[in-house]
PDB file of C-alpha atoms in Angstrom:
ATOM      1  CA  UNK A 285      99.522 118.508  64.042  1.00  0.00           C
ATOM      2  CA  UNK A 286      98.469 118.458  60.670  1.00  0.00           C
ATOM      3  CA  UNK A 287      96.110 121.013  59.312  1.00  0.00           C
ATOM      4  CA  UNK A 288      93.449 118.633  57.717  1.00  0.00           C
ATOM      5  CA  UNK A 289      91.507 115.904  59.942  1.00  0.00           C
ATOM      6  CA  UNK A 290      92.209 112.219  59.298  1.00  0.00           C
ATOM      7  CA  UNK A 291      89.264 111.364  56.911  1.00  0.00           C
ATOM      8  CA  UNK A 292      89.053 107.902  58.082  1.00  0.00           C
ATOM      9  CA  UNK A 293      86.489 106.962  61.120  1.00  0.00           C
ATOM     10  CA  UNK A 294      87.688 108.188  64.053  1.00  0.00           C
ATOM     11  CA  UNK A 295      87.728 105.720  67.294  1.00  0.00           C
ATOM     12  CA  UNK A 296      86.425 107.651  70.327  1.00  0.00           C
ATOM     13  CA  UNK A 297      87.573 106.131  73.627  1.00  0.00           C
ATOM     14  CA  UNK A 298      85.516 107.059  76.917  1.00  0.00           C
ATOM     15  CA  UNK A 299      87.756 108.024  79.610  1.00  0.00           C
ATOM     16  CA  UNK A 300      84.800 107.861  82.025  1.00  0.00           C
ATOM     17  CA  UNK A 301      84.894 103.723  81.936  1.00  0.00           C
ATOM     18  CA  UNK A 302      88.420 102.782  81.439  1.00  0.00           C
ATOM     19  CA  UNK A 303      90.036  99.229  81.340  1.00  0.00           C
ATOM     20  CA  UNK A 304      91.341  98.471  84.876  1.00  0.00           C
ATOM     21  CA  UNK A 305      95.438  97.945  85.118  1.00  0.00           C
ATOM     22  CA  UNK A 306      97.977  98.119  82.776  1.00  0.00           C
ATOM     23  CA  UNK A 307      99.716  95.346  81.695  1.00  0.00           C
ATOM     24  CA  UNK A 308     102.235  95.045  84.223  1.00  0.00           C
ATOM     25  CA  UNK A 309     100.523  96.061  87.232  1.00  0.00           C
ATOM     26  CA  UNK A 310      97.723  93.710  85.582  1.00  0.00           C
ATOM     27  CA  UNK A 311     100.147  90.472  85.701  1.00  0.00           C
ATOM     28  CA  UNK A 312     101.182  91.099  89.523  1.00  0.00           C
ATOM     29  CA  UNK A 313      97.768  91.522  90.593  1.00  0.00           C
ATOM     30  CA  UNK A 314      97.334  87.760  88.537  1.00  0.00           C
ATOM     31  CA  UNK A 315      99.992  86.227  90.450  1.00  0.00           C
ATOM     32  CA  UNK A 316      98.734  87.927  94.165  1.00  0.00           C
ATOM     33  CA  UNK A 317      95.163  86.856  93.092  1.00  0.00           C
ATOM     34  CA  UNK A 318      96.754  82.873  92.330  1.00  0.00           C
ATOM     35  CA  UNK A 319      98.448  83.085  95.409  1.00  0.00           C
ATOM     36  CA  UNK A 320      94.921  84.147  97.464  1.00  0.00           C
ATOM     37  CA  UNK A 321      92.766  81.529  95.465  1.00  0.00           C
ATOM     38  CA  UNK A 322      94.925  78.711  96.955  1.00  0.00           C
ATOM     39  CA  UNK A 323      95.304  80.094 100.390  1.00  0.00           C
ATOM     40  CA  UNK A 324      91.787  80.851 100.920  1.00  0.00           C
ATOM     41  CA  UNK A 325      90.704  77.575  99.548  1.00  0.00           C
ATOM     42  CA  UNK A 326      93.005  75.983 101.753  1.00  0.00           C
ATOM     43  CA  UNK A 327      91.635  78.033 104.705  1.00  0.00           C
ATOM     44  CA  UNK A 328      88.188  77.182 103.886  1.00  0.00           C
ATOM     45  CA  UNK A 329      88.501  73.630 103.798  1.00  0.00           C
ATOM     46  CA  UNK A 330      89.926  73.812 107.517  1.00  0.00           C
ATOM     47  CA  UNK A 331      86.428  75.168 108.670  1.00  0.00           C
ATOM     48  CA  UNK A 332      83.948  73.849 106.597  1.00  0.00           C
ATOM     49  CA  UNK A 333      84.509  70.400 105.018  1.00  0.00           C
ATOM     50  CA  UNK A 334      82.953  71.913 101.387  1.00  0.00           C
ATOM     51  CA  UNK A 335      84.694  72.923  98.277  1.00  0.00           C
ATOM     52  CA  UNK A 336      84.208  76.396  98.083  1.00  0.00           C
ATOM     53  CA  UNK A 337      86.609  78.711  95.191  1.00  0.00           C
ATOM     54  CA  UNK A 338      86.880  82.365  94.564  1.00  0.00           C
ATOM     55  CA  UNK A 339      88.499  83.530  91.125  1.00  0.00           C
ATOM     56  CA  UNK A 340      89.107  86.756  90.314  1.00  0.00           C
ATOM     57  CA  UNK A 341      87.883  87.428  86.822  1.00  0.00           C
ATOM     58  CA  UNK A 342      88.671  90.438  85.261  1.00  0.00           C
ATOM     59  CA  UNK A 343      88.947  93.874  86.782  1.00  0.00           C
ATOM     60  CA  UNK A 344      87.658  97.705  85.413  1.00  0.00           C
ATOM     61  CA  UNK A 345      87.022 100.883  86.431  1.00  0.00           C
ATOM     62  CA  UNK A 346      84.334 103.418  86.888  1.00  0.00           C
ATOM     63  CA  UNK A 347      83.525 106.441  89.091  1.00  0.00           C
ATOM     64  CA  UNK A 348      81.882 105.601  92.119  1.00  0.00           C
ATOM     65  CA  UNK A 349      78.730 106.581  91.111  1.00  0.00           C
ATOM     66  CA  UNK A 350      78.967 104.664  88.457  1.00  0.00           C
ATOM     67  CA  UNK A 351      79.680 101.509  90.312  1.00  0.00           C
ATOM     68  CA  UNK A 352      77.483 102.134  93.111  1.00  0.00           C
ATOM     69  CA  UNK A 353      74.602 102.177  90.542  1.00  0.00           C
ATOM     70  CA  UNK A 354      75.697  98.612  89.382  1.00  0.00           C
ATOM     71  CA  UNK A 355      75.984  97.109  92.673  1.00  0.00           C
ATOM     72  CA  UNK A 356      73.462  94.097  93.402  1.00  0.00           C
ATOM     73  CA  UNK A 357      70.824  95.299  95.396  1.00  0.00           C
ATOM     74  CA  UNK A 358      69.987  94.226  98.345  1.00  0.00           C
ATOM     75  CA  UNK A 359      73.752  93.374  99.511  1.00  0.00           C
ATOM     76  CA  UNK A 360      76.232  92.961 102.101  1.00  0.00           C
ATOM     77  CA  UNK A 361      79.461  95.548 102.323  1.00  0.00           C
ATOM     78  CA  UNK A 362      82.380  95.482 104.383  1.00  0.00           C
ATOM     79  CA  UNK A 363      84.932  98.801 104.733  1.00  0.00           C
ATOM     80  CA  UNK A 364      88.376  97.218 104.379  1.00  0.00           C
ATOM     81  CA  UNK A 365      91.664  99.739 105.203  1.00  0.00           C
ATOM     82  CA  UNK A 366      95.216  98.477 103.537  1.00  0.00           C
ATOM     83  CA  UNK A 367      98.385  99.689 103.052  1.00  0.00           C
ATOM     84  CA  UNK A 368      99.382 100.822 106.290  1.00  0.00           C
ATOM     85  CA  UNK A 369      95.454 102.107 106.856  1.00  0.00           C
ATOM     86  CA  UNK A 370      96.496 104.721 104.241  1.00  0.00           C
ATOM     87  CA  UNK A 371      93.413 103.724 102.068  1.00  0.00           C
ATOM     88  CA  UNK A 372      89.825 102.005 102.234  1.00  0.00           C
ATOM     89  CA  UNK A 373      88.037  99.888 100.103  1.00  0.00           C
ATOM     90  CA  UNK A 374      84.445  98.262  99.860  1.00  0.00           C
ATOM     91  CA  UNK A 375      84.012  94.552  99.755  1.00  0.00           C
ATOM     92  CA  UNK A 376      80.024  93.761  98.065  1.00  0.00           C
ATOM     93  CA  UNK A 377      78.169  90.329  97.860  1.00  0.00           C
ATOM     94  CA  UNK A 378      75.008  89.837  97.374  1.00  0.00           C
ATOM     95  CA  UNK A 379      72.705  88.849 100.484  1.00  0.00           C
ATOM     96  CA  UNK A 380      71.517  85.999  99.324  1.00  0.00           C
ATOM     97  CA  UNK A 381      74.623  84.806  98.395  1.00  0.00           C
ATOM     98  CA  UNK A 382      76.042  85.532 101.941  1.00  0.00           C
ATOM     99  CA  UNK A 383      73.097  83.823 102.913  1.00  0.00           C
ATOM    100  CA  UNK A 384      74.075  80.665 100.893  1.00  0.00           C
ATOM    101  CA  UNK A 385      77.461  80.707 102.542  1.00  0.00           C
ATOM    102  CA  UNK A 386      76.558  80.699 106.079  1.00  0.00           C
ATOM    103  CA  UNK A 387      73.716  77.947 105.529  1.00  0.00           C
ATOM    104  CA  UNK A 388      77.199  76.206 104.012  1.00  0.00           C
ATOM    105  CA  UNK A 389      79.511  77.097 107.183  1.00  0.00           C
ATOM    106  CA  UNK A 390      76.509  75.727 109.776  1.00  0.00           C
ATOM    107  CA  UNK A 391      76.027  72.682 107.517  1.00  0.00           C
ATOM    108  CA  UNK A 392      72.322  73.708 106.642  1.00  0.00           C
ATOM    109  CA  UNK A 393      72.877  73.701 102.938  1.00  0.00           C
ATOM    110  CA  UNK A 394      69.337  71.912 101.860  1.00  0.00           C
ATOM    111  CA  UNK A 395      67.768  75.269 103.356  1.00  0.00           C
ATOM    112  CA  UNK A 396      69.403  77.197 100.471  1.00  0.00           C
ATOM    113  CA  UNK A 397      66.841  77.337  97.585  1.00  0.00           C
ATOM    114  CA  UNK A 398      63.480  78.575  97.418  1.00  0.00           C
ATOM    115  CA  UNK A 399      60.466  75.853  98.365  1.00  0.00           C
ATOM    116  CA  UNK A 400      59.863  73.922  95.147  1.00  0.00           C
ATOM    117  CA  UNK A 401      62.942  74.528  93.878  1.00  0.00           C
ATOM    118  CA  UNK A 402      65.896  71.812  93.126  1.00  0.00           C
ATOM    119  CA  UNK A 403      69.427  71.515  93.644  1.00  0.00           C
ATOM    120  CA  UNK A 404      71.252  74.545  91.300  1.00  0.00           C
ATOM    121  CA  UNK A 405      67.702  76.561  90.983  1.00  0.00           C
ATOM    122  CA  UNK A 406      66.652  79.605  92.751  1.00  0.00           C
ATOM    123  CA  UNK A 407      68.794  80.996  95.607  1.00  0.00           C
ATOM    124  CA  UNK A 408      66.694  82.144  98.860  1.00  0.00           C
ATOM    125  CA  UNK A 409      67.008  85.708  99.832  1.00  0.00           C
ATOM    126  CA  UNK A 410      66.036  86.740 103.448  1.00  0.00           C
ATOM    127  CA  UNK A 411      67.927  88.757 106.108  1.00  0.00           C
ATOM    128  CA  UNK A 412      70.394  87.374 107.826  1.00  0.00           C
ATOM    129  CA  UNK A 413      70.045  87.024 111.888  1.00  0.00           C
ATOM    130  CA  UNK A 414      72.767  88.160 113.879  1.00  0.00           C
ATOM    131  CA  UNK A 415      74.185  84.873 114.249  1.00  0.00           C
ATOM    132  CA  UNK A 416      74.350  84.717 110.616  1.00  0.00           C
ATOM    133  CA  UNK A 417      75.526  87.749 109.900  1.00  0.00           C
ATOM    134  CA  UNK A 418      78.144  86.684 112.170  1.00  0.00           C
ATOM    135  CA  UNK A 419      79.518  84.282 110.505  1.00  0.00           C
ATOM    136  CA  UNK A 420      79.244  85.820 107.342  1.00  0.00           C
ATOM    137  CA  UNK A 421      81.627  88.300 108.617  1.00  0.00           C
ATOM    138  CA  UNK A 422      83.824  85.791 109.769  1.00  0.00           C
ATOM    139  CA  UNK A 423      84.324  84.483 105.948  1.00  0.00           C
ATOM    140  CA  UNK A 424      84.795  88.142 105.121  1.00  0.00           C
ATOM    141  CA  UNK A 425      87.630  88.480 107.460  1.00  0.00           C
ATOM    142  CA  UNK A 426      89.058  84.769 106.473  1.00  0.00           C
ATOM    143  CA  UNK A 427      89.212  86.291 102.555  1.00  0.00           C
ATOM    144  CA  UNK A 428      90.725  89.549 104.073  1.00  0.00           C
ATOM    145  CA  UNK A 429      93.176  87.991 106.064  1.00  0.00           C
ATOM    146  CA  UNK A 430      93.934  85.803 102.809  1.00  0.00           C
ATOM    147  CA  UNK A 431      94.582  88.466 100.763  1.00  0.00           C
ATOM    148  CA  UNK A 432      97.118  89.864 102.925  1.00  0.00           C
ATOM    149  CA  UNK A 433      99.054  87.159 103.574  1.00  0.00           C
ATOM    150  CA  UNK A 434      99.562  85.999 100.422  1.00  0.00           C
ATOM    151  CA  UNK A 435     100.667  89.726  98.972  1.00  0.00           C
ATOM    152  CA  UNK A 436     103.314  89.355  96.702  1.00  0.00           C
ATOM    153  CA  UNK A 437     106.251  91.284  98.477  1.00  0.00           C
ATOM    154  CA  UNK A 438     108.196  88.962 101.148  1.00  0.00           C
ATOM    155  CA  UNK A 439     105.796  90.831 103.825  1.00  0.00           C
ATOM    156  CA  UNK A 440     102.222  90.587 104.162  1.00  0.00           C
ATOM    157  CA  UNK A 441     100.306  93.479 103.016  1.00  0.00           C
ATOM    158  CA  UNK A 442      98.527  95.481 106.011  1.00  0.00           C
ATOM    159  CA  UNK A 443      94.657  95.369 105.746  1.00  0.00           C
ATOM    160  CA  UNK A 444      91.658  95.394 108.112  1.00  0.00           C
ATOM    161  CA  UNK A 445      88.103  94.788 107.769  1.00  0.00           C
ATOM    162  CA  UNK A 446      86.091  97.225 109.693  1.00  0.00           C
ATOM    163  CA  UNK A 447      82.348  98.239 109.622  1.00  0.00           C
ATOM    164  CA  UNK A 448      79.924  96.838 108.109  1.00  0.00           C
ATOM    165  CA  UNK A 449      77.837  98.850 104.986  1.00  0.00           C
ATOM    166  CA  UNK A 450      74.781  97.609 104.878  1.00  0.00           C
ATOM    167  CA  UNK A 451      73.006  99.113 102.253  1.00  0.00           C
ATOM    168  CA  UNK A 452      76.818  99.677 100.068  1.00  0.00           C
ATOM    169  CA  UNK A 453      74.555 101.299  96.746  1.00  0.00           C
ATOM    170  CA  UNK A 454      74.398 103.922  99.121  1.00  0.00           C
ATOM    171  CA  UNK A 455      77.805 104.240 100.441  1.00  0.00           C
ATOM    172  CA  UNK A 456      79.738 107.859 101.299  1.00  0.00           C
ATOM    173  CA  UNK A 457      82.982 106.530 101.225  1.00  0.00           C
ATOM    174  CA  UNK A 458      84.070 107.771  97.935  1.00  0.00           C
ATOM    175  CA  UNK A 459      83.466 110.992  96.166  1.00  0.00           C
ATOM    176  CA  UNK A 460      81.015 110.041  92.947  1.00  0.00           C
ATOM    177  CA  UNK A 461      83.338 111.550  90.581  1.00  0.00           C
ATOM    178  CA  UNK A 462      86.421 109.143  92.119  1.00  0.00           C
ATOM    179  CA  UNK A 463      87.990 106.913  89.637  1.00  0.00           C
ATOM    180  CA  UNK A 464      87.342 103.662  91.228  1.00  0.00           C
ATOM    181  CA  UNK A 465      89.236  99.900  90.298  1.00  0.00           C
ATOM    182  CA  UNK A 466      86.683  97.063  90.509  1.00  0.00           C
ATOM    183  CA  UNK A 467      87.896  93.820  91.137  1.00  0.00           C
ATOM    184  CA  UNK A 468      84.881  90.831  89.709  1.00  0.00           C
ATOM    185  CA  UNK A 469      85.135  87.927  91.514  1.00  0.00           C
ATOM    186  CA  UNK A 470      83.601  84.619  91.241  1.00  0.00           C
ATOM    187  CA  UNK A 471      82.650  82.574  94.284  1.00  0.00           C
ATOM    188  CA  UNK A 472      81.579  78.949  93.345  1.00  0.00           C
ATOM    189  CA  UNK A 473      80.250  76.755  96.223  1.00  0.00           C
ATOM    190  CA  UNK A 474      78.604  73.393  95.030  1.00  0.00           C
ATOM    191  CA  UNK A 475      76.259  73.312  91.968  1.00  0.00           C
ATOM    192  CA  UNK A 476      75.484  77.600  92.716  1.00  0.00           C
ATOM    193  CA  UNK A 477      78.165  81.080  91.845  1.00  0.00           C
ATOM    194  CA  UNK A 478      77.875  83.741  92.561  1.00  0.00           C
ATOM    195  CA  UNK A 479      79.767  87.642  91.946  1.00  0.00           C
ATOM    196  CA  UNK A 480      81.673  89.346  95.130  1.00  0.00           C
ATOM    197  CA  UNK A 481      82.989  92.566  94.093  1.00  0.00           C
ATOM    198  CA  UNK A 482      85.912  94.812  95.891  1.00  0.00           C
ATOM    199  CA  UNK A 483      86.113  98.255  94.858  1.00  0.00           C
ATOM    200  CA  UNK A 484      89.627  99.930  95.279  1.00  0.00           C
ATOM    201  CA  UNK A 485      90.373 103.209  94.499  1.00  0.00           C
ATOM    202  CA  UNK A 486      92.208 103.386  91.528  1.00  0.00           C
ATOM    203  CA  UNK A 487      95.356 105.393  91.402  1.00  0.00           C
ATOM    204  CA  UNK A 488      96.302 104.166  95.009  1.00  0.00           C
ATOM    205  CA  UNK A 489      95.896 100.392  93.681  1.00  0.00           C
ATOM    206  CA  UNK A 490      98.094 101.001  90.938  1.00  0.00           C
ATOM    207  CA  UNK A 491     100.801 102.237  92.833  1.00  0.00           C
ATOM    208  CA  UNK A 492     100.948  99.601  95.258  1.00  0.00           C
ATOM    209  CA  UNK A 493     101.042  97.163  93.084  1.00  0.00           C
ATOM    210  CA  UNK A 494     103.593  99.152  90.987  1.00  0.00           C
ATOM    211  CA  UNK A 495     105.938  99.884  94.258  1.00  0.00           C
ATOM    212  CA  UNK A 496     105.905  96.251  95.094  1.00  0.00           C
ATOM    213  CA  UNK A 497     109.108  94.023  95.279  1.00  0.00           C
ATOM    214  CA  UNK A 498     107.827  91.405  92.528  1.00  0.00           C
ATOM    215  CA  UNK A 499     109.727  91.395  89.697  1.00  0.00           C
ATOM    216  CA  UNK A 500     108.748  92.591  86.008  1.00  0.00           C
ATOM    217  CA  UNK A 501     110.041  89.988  83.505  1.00  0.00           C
ATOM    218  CA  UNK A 502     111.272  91.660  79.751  1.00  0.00           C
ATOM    219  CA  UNK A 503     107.931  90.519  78.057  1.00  0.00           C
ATOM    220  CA  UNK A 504     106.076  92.608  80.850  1.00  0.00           C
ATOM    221  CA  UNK A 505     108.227  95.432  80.103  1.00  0.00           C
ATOM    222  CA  UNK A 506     107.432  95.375  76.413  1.00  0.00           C
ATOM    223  CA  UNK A 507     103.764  94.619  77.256  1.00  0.00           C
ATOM    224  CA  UNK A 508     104.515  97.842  78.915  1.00  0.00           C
ATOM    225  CA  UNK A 509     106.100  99.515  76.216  1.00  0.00           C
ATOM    226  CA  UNK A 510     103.503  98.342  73.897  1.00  0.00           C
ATOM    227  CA  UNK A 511     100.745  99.935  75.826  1.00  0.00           C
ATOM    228  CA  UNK A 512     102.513 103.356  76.173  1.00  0.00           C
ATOM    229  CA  UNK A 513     102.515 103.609  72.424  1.00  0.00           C
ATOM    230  CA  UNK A 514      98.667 102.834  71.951  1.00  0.00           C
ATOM    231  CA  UNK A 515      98.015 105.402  74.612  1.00  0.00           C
ATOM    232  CA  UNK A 516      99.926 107.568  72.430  1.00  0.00           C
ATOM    233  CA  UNK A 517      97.870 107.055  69.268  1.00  0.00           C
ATOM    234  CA  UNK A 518      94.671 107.279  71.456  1.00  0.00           C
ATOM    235  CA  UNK A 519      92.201 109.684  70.195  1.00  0.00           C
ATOM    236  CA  UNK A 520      90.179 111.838  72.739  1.00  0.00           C
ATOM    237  CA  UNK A 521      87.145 114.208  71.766  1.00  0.00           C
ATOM    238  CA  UNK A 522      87.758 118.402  72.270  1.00  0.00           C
ATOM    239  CA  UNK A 523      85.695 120.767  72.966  1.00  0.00           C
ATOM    240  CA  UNK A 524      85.586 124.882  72.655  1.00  0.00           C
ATOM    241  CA  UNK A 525      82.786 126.255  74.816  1.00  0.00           C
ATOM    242  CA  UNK A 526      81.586 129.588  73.508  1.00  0.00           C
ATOM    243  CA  UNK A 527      79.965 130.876  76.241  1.00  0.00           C
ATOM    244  CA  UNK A 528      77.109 130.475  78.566  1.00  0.00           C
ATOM    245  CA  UNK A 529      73.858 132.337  79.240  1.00  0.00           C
ATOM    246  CA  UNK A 530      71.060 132.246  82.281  1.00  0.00           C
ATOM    247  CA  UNK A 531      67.441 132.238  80.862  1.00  0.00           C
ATOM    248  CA  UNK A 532      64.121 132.191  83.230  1.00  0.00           C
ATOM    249  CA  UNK A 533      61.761 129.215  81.156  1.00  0.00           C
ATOM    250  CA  UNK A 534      59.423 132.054  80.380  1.00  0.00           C
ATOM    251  CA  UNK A 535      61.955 133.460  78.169  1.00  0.00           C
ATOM    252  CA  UNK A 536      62.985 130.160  76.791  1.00  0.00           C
ATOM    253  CA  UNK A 537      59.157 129.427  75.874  1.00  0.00           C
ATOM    254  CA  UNK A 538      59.108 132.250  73.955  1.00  0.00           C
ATOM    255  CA  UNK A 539      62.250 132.055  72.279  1.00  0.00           C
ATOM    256  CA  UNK A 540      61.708 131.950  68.041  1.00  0.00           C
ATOM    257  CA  UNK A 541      64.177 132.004  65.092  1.00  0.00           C
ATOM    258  CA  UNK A 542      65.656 135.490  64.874  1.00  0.00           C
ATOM    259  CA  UNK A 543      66.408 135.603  68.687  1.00  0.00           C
ATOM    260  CA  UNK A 544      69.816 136.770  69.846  1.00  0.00           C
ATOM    261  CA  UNK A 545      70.917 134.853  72.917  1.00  0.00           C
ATOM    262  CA  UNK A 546      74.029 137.053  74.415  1.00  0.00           C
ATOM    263  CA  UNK A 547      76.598 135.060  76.474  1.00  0.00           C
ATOM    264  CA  UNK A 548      78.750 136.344  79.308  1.00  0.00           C
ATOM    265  CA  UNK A 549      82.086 135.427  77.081  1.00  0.00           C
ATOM    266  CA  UNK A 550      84.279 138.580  75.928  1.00  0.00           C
ATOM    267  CA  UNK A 551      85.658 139.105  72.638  1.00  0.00           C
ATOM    268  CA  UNK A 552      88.438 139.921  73.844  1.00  0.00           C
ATOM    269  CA  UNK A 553      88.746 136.746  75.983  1.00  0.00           C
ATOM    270  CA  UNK A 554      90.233 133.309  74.358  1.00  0.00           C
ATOM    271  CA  UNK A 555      87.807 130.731  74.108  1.00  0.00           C
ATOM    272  CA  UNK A 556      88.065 127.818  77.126  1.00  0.00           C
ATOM    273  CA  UNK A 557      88.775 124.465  75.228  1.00  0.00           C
ATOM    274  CA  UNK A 558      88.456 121.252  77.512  1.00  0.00           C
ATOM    275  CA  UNK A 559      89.210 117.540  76.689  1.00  0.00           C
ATOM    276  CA  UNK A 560      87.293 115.125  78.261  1.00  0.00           C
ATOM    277  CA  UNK A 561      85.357 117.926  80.814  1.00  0.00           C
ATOM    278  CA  UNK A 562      89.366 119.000  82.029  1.00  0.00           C
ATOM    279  CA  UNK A 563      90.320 122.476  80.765  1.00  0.00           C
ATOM    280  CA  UNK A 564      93.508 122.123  79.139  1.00  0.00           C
ATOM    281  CA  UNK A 565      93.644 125.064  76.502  1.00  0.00           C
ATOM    282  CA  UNK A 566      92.411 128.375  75.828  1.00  0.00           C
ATOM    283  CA  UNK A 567      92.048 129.517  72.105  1.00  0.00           C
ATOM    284  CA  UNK A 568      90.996 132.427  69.708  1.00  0.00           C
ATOM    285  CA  UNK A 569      88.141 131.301  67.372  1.00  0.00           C
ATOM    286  CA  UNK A 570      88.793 131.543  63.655  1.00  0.00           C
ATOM    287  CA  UNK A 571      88.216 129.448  60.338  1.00  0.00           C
ATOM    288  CA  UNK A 572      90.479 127.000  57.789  1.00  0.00           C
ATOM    289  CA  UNK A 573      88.925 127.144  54.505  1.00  0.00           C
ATOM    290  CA  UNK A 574      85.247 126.101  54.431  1.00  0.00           C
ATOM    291  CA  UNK A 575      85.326 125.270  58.729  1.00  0.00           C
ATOM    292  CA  UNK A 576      85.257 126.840  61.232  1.00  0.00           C
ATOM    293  CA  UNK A 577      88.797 126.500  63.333  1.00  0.00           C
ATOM    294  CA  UNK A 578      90.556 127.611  66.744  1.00  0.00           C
ATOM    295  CA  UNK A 579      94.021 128.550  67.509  1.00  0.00           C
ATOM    296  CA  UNK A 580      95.914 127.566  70.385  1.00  0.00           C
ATOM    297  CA  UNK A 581      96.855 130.675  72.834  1.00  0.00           C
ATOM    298  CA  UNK A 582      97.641 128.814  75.869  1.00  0.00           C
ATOM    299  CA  UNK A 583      98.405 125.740  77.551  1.00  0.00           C
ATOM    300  CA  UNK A 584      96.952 125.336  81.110  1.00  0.00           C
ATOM    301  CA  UNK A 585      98.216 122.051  82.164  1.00  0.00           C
TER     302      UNK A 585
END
């Protein structure tokens, strides 16, 4: 490392909200995701004679709590287990677009929009009834059992919708702090569209789609390569934590310039040095000309 900082502007990346897949894993999910939008379309048309299409649009990731907080609000969610039940997943919509759908599937589409509104203006939002609700987890299963079947390895890829969530922004099924992959769909259906979002958890995604049978082509490979490097020439933000003290608010009230706050770190204990909130180092606290400095005693990964 050299001993002087790079004086141009530094580009801080925020681990917290990652991209979604590399660029591998990212093209295999493409070609499952083609291979879904056809069969599900296909299924579709078989029990409702409408044009209905769902395309995948882009994918990302967040923590949990992050996503949850983004979720529309008030929507539909359905727990969906895959990979041999290993894992489980969260399938959102918004309610009135399930609402939309089933008016669709029971050929009650002029009920969709609001009273005074036209064709392609405001979307109705009610609960469903348990008839609808129903049939809205009938298309559910129809997408599920699309996406399975049309998994890219020569065998169909084991997943199973099961309960319903029916307030999701409040869902338990993930830790907050779990890295989750969000894949954005778009559902068209006539003049209206509208988002349906399944949230995967991360790592596990990536290596199913990485242990797959489909095959990586040489410009994946270098896409691959190519990536490895940038993530090489990344830079992340450290920091050295000097200590911490507990003060009552009485004594932070009175607190004036001149004060000595003592913290409960030795000085005869390294300093704890963490990159993004992991503790990776520990260090002795020094200086380098004109700033202040640490050096490296020991590396805890």
């Amino acid at each position: 490392m050299s001993d002087s900082a790079v004086t141009t502007d530094p580009i801080i990346y925020d681990f917290k909200s990652p991209g979604g897949l590399a660029s591998d894993t990212g093209q295999q999910l493409k070609h499952w995701m083609n291979s879904f939008r056809n069969l599900f379309r296909e299924k579709w048309s078989a029990i409702v004679p409408s044009e209905l299409d769902v395309h995948l649009e882009n994918d990302t990731a967040f923590s949990f709590a992050v996503l949850k907080g983004r979720m529309p609000n008030p929507s539909l969610g359905f727990n969906v287990a895959f990979a041999e039940d290993q894992y489980e997943s969260l399938i959102v919509m918004e309610r009135k677009a399930a609402l939309a759908i089933v008016m669709e599937m029971t050929g009650d589409s002029s009920q969709l929009l609001q009273d005074g509104e036209t064709d392609g203006g405001e979307l109705e939002d009610r609960g469903l009834s348990t008839v609808e609700f129903s049939l809205f987890e009938m298309f559910i299963r129809e997408m599920v059992s699309s996406l399975s079947e049309s998994w890219v390895d020569q065998q169909s890829l084991f997943m199973e919708c099961r309960g319903c969530e029916e307030m999701p922004h409040r869902s338990r099924l993930y830790g907050p702090k779990t890295l989750m992959l969000s894949l954005n769909f778009t559902v068209r259906l006539g003049n209206h569209q509208f988002g349906l979002h399944w949230y995967v958890p991360q790592g596990a995604f990536n290596d199913l789609l990485s242990e797959s049978n489909f095959l990586v082509s040489e410009q994946q490979a270098e896409s691959r390569e190519a990536l490895i490097q940038h993530a090489n020439e990344m830079k992340v933000k450290l920091s050295v934590f000097l200590g911490n003290a507990e003060l009552s608010v009485a004594q932070i009230e009175q607190l004036s310039v001149g004060d000595v706050i003592v913290f409960d770190q030795k000085i005869t204990d390294p300093l704890a040095v963490t990159i993004e909130e992991q503790h990776k180092f520990k260090a002795w606290p020094g200086r380098h000309g004109n700033n202040q400095a640490i050096k490296i005693s020991e590396n805890l990964s």
